[in-house]
Tab-separated table of C-alpha atoms in Angstrom:
chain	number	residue	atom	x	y	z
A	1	UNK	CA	-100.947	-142.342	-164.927
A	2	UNK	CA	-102.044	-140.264	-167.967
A	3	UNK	CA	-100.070	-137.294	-167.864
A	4	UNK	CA	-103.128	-134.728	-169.030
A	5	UNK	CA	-104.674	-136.149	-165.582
A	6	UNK	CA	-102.076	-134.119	-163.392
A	7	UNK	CA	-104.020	-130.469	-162.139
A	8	UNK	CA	-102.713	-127.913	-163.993
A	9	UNK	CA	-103.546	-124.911	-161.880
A	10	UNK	CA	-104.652	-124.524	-157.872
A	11	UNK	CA	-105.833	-122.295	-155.731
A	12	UNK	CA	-103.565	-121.467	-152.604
A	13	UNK	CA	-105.346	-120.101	-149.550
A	14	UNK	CA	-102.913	-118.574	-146.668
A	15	UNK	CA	-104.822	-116.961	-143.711
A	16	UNK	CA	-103.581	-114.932	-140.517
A	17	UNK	CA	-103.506	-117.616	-137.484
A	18	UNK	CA	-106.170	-118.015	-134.886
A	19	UNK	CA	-105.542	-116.368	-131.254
A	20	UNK	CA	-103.934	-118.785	-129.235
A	21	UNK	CA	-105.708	-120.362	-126.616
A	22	UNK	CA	-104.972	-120.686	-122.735
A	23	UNK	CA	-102.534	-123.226	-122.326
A	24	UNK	CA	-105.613	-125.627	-121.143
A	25	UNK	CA	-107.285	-124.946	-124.386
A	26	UNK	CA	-104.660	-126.049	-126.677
A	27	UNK	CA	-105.572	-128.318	-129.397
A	28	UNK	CA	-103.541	-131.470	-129.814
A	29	UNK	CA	-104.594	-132.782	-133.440
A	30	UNK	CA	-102.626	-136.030	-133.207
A	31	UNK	CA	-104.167	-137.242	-130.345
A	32	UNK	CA	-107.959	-135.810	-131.281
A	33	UNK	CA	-108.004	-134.482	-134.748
A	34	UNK	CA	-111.415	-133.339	-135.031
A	35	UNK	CA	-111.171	-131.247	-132.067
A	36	UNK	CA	-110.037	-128.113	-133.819
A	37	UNK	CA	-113.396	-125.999	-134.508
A	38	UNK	CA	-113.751	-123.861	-136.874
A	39	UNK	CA	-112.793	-120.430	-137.173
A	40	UNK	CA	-115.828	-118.838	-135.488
A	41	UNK	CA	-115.794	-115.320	-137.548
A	42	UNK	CA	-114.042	-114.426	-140.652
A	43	UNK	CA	-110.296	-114.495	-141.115
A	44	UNK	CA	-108.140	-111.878	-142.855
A	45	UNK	CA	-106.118	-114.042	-145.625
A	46	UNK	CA	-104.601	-114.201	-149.172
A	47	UNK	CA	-105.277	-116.377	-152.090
A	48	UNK	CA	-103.552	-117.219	-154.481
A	49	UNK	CA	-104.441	-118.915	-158.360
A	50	UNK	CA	-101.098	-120.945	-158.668
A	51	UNK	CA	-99.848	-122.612	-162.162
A	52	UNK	CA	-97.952	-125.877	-161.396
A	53	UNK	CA	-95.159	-126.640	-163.329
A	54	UNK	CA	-93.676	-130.349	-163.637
A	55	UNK	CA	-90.859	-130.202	-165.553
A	56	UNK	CA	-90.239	-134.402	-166.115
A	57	UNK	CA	-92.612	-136.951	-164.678
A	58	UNK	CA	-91.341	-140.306	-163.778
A	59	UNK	CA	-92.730	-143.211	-164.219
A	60	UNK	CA	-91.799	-145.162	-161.155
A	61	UNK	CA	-94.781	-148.041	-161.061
A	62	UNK	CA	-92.640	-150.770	-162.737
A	63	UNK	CA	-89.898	-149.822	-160.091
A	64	UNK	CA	-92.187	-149.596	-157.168
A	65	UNK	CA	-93.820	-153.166	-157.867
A	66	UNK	CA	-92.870	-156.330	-156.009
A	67	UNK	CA	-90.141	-158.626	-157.798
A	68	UNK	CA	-89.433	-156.391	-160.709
A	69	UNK	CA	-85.769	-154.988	-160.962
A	70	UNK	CA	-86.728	-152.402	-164.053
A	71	UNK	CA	-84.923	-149.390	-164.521
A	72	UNK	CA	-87.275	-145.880	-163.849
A	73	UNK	CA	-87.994	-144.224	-167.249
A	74	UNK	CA	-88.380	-140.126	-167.033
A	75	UNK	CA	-90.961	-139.149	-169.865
A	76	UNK	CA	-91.216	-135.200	-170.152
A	77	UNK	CA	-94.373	-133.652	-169.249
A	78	UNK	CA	-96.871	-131.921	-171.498
């Protein structure tokens, strides 16, 4: 992976919940994921422009691969 690759900045979004339904109306995303409509009027929220830091980056695909018994390396990031 080429380190210049890795997003140096994102934007963080954090809004108030929805109401909460009747206990009939409760969502349950692991059964039906796409159930959950969207919010139907605007939400009250926060966002944030965050700066992501990575202070090493490993290199872990010789480690991860089938058969090989290679050491990680740690190469600090740009």
């Amino acid at each position: 992976m080429d380190p210049s690759s890795i997003a140096k900045s994102a934007w963080l979004s954090l809004t108030n919940p929805d109401e909460e339904g009747l206990p009939t109306n409760i969502p349950h995303p692991d059964m039906e994921p796409l159930r959950n409509p969207p919010p139907s009027e605007p939400k009250d929220g926060w966002t944030y422009h965050m700066f992501i830091h990575l202070d090493t980056l490993e290199d872990l695909e010789l480690v991860l691969s089938p058969g090989n018994m290679v050491q990680e390396t740690s190469h600090p990031a740009h």
